XYZ file of C-alpha atoms in Angstrom:
361
model
C 68.897 -9.736 -39.787
C 68.033 -8.005 -36.319
C 67.047 -10.449 -33.664
C 63.860 -9.604 -31.639
C 64.486 -7.483 -28.506
C 62.795 -10.106 -26.295
C 65.687 -12.517 -27.195
C 68.402 -10.609 -25.191
C 66.643 -7.751 -23.441
C 63.708 -7.748 -20.956
C 61.234 -4.708 -21.399
C 61.851 -3.142 -18.014
C 64.930 -1.241 -19.240
C 64.205 2.292 -20.884
C 65.384 2.947 -24.125
C 67.922 5.781 -24.114
C 69.319 5.187 -20.854
C 72.877 4.643 -21.934
C 73.044 7.214 -25.027
C 76.494 8.547 -25.614
C 78.184 5.875 -23.473
C 80.824 3.436 -24.859
C 81.429 -0.214 -23.861
C 84.696 -1.944 -24.698
C 84.412 -6.027 -24.480
C 86.949 -8.651 -24.886
C 85.270 -11.893 -26.475
C 82.097 -9.636 -27.714
C 81.571 -12.323 -30.696
C 80.637 -15.089 -27.856
C 77.139 -15.856 -27.220
C 76.942 -14.387 -24.090
C 79.037 -11.424 -24.278
C 77.310 -10.518 -27.939
C 73.734 -10.565 -26.047
C 75.525 -7.913 -23.337
C 76.727 -5.584 -26.002
C 73.865 -6.290 -27.833
C 71.447 -5.013 -25.192
C 73.737 -2.168 -24.137
C 73.760 -0.994 -27.804
C 70.147 -1.287 -27.906
C 69.557 1.061 -24.938
C 71.540 3.540 -26.681
C 75.315 2.749 -26.040
C 78.184 2.450 -28.955
C 80.426 -0.249 -28.700
C 83.583 -1.766 -29.438
C 84.347 -5.689 -29.044
C 87.717 -7.657 -29.402
C 88.559 -10.774 -30.345
C 90.918 -13.227 -31.646
C 89.145 -14.438 -35.010
C 88.877 -11.489 -37.425
C 86.105 -12.369 -39.695
C 83.915 -13.560 -36.732
C 84.620 -10.302 -34.445
C 83.636 -8.391 -37.455
C 80.881 -10.102 -38.291
C 79.344 -10.014 -34.877
C 80.171 -6.475 -34.792
C 77.818 -5.718 -37.907
C 75.328 -7.854 -36.719
C 75.340 -6.498 -33.055
C 75.063 -3.054 -34.695
C 71.445 -3.974 -35.934
C 69.759 -3.634 -32.580
C 69.602 0.384 -32.712
C 69.163 2.282 -35.975
C 72.402 4.605 -36.065
C 74.687 2.743 -33.579
C 78.257 2.425 -34.168
C 79.780 -0.846 -33.354
C 83.592 -1.358 -33.884
C 84.792 -5.191 -34.314
C 88.961 -5.645 -34.201
C 90.003 -8.952 -34.693
C 93.456 -10.465 -33.973
C 93.870 -9.045 -30.598
C 95.786 -10.987 -28.439
C 94.650 -10.370 -24.636
C 98.161 -11.667 -23.463
C 99.833 -8.789 -24.968
C 99.121 -5.425 -23.487
C 100.444 -3.861 -26.776
C 97.702 -5.438 -28.901
C 95.062 -4.481 -26.590
C 96.355 -0.719 -26.058
C 96.379 -0.624 -29.926
C 92.616 -1.466 -30.042
C 91.678 0.730 -27.116
C 93.337 3.573 -28.801
C 91.603 2.780 -32.504
C 88.269 2.879 -30.309
C 88.696 6.001 -28.098
C 89.738 7.939 -31.642
C 86.580 6.625 -33.363
C 84.055 6.623 -30.574
C 85.230 9.070 -28.521
C 86.084 7.184 -25.471
C 85.455 4.435 -23.139
C 82.704 4.219 -20.252
C 82.357 0.767 -19.509
C 84.715 -2.567 -19.705
C 83.457 -5.903 -19.845
C 86.285 -8.846 -19.946
C 84.718 -12.413 -20.672
C 86.704 -14.933 -18.998
C 86.082 -18.612 -19.381
C 82.304 -19.887 -18.636
C 81.908 -23.377 -17.555
C 78.699 -25.093 -16.555
C 79.750 -26.943 -13.371
C 76.443 -29.168 -13.340
C 77.100 -30.083 -17.100
C 80.937 -30.719 -16.144
C 80.063 -33.100 -13.562
C 78.056 -35.195 -15.937
C 80.720 -35.279 -18.591
C 83.613 -36.333 -15.730
C 81.480 -39.458 -15.304
C 81.890 -40.378 -18.724
C 85.809 -38.942 -18.699
C 87.077 -41.455 -15.824
C 88.186 -44.254 -18.293
C 90.290 -41.562 -20.562
C 93.111 -41.261 -17.861
C 96.113 -40.990 -20.497
C 94.440 -38.037 -22.452
C 91.907 -35.032 -21.984
C 90.285 -32.726 -24.565
C 91.112 -29.384 -25.552
C 88.234 -27.327 -27.227
C 89.233 -24.885 -29.657
C 87.144 -22.564 -31.458
C 86.764 -24.235 -34.794
C 87.775 -27.864 -33.932
C 88.210 -30.253 -31.130
C 91.666 -31.766 -31.018
C 92.905 -34.809 -28.649
C 96.193 -33.364 -26.982
C 98.060 -35.234 -24.060
C 98.305 -33.249 -21.253
C 102.103 -33.001 -21.270
C 102.078 -32.055 -24.830
C 99.749 -28.817 -24.055
C 102.249 -25.585 -24.926
C 100.933 -21.425 -24.534
C 101.320 -21.338 -28.389
C 98.832 -24.421 -28.967
C 96.240 -22.606 -26.875
C 93.859 -20.026 -28.225
C 94.610 -16.189 -27.469
C 90.505 -15.514 -27.021
C 89.701 -16.014 -23.276
C 86.181 -17.790 -24.378
C 88.519 -20.959 -25.361
C 91.043 -20.759 -22.552
C 90.697 -23.751 -20.205
C 87.760 -25.631 -22.130
C 89.736 -28.825 -21.107
C 89.763 -31.890 -18.753
C 92.813 -32.634 -17.287
C 93.795 -33.987 -13.366
C 96.722 -32.284 -11.721
C 98.934 -35.252 -12.514
C 98.076 -35.018 -16.257
C 98.084 -31.213 -16.272
C 101.477 -29.777 -17.328
C 102.866 -26.453 -16.398
C 102.539 -25.061 -19.682
C 98.989 -25.640 -20.209
C 98.455 -24.180 -16.376
C 100.392 -21.072 -17.469
C 98.089 -20.512 -20.651
C 95.023 -20.448 -18.933
C 96.563 -18.260 -15.964
C 97.775 -15.939 -19.202
C 94.611 -15.481 -21.128
C 92.128 -15.273 -17.726
C 94.047 -13.657 -15.292
C 97.033 -11.658 -17.180
C 94.509 -10.920 -20.035
C 92.020 -9.455 -17.632
C 94.696 -7.507 -15.929
C 95.934 -6.215 -19.356
C 92.507 -5.395 -20.321
C 92.293 -3.196 -17.166
C 95.729 -1.350 -17.632
C 94.730 -0.437 -21.237
C 91.481 0.894 -20.537
C 92.104 2.430 -17.375
C 93.108 5.954 -18.599
C 89.920 6.229 -20.038
C 87.696 4.828 -17.392
C 89.169 7.529 -15.401
C 88.245 10.534 -17.516
C 84.589 8.578 -17.593
C 84.272 8.432 -13.978
C 85.378 11.945 -13.531
C 82.668 12.961 -16.011
C 79.964 10.759 -14.364
C 80.612 12.374 -11.188
C 79.825 16.057 -12.541
C 76.792 15.225 -14.981
C 75.353 12.319 -12.437
C 75.407 9.469 -15.704
C 76.911 6.171 -15.174
C 80.449 6.118 -16.245
C 83.669 4.019 -15.308
C 82.254 0.637 -14.908
C 84.033 -2.760 -14.784
C 82.364 -5.979 -15.629
C 84.395 -9.232 -15.405
C 82.437 -12.192 -16.896
C 83.722 -15.199 -14.314
C 82.188 -18.416 -13.599
C 81.078 -20.386 -10.288
C 83.082 -23.682 -10.225
C 85.791 -22.575 -7.999
C 83.121 -21.861 -4.918
C 83.110 -25.657 -4.096
C 85.948 -26.866 -6.516
C 85.543 -29.366 -9.559
C 87.860 -32.237 -10.144
C 90.086 -32.078 -13.522
C 89.250 -28.237 -13.537
C 92.151 -27.037 -11.163
C 93.534 -24.724 -14.140
C 89.965 -23.132 -14.509
C 89.118 -22.794 -10.813
C 92.739 -21.378 -10.016
C 92.060 -18.895 -12.772
C 88.589 -17.995 -12.027
C 89.740 -17.427 -8.275
C 92.242 -14.991 -9.526
C 90.008 -13.114 -11.769
C 87.619 -12.366 -8.891
C 90.387 -11.621 -6.716
C 91.163 -8.948 -9.235
C 88.026 -7.660 -9.272
C 87.758 -7.023 -5.663
C 91.012 -5.173 -5.599
C 89.948 -2.890 -8.417
C 86.733 -2.175 -6.548
C 88.792 -0.996 -3.232
C 91.727 0.723 -4.940
C 89.874 2.669 -7.734
C 86.488 3.050 -5.929
C 87.588 6.639 -4.608
C 88.413 7.516 -8.051
C 84.783 6.854 -9.083
C 85.228 3.468 -10.837
C 83.305 0.363 -9.940
C 84.444 -3.356 -10.291
C 82.008 -6.110 -10.279
C 81.365 -9.850 -11.367
C 79.012 -11.517 -13.174
C 78.941 -15.254 -12.980
C 76.612 -17.196 -14.985
C 75.672 -20.750 -14.973
C 74.345 -23.057 -17.219
C 73.025 -20.804 -20.074
C 71.043 -22.573 -22.875
C 72.138 -22.142 -26.652
C 75.785 -21.114 -26.120
C 79.060 -22.281 -27.156
C 80.123 -23.607 -24.074
C 76.964 -25.515 -23.437
C 77.580 -27.031 -26.970
C 81.266 -27.710 -26.398
C 80.944 -29.691 -22.813
C 77.328 -31.247 -23.237
C 75.505 -34.004 -25.040
C 71.581 -33.326 -26.336
C 70.829 -36.398 -23.889
C 72.715 -34.961 -20.636
C 70.534 -31.645 -20.863
C 67.569 -32.911 -18.896
C 69.605 -34.376 -16.370
C 71.585 -31.203 -15.913
C 68.477 -29.049 -15.908
C 66.791 -31.078 -12.824
C 70.145 -30.103 -10.992
C 68.977 -26.295 -11.024
C 66.719 -25.151 -8.352
C 64.275 -22.901 -10.735
C 63.680 -25.716 -12.842
C 65.135 -23.884 -16.597
C 68.211 -23.647 -18.122
C 69.638 -20.184 -18.351
C 68.970 -17.609 -21.340
C 71.674 -15.175 -22.556
C 68.895 -12.381 -21.533
C 69.602 -13.299 -18.166
C 72.942 -12.305 -18.051
C 72.234 -9.182 -20.477
C 69.533 -8.319 -17.967
C 72.149 -8.508 -14.988
C 74.611 -6.393 -17.302
C 72.271 -3.670 -17.558
C 71.396 -3.488 -13.545
C 75.113 -3.206 -12.817
C 76.328 -0.632 -15.613
C 72.943 1.460 -15.257
C 71.785 4.121 -12.487
C 70.575 0.819 -10.364
C 74.270 -0.232 -10.072
C 75.694 3.066 -8.792
C 76.191 1.698 -5.337
C 77.370 -1.898 -6.604
C 80.890 -2.386 -5.995
C 83.117 -5.425 -5.408
C 80.365 -7.650 -5.910
C 79.865 -11.128 -7.308
C 76.498 -11.415 -8.957
C 75.572 -15.223 -9.764
C 72.970 -15.852 -12.386
C 72.682 -19.434 -12.468
C 69.147 -20.145 -10.750
C 70.784 -21.573 -7.790
C 72.814 -24.227 -9.663
C 76.264 -23.756 -8.098
C 74.420 -24.669 -4.932
C 73.311 -28.170 -5.748
C 76.345 -29.270 -7.360
C 76.890 -31.357 -4.374
C 73.159 -31.855 -3.197
C 71.758 -34.970 -1.193
C 73.266 -38.159 0.076
C 72.879 -39.746 -3.272
C 71.145 -43.188 -4.413
C 67.354 -43.098 -4.410
C 67.551 -39.463 -3.146
C 67.876 -38.026 -5.996
C 67.493 -33.983 -5.946
C 64.924 -32.704 -6.942
C 62.716 -35.587 -7.755
C 62.849 -37.074 -4.483
C 61.827 -33.599 -2.353
C 58.908 -33.195 -4.972
C 57.731 -36.907 -4.412
C 57.043 -35.861 -0.531
C 57.794 -39.406 0.303
C 59.279 -40.288 3.839
C 63.140 -41.017 4.355
C 62.923 -44.736 4.702
C 65.765 -47.358 5.072
C 68.453 -45.305 6.729
C 69.072 -44.887 10.709
C 69.126 -41.190 10.254
C 65.628 -40.912 9.005
C 62.772 -39.745 10.766
C 60.736 -42.124 12.092
C 57.216 -41.404 10.669
C 55.639 -41.756 7.327
C 53.338 -38.995 7.732
C 53.624 -35.703 6.179
C 55.068 -32.783 8.568
C 52.260 -30.308 9.284
C 52.480 -27.002 8.249
């Protein structure tokens, strides 16, 4: 059953702006990427999504195709982003059936730093184990027992576990880097010849083409305990995008990051949050609400459309200002944002202003 357009795309975008375009997306069956692809398909693009789970990926492709009558959406499962040959095969099948590739989106792991901070408080007593979250099950594994083969090959699940540097094994670290950083690079290498063709065509017809989006995160901006593996991987992906922007820009290709914050009703939120913690997490978001997949989809359309033609090498954070409050306030009774909204004077501290009156505007 088709989803209502309002659930994944704002009404500001004109239908048909991506007519004749093809998007290649890893992790396209996930909550956020499926919304991104669905929005592009609604606006005229055809698509190819790839992932680890065959049934999930194929089903998602069928579902996304309902966004527009006549849309073509391919779903290729059993694709391991750590192996460039696996991606090359998927890319060639995509080009053969859809005629080319104009846009590439790579979903690296998305984690909600605010929700994780709440989870970390509950985690401190579990010093000997950490939790690894898989696509289909949650398994408690000792950090030193983690290995490359036990981690899923889809980027959406890589790194969804908590571990200190002392607990984090070399194999676990390598697995996350392989999926996030090497997977991003492999996707770039496999699709680059076709992006160059699209960029060349774009210079002639003036239509968008040769665009790359890496979907990243925000936790490495400030650092986060027990998330060294993810922070390092995210920083690597951001650096890769910046290098792409510089080296490939002269050839007509743009590369940008979209960094989502806490997005409601997504797999990541369900994995790493409890229902009773959501209100506390939401309070930490300056705009006062959790994000929607539509927020990310709109950002995607902006970057890939005519509106993003001069946007290159940028990180577009879509989180309602959440990452900026991850370390807000002196704590204690001065809780963000409640104390600010109360307009009470700061008392009981040596550094407080010596008045109880409100400041004049």
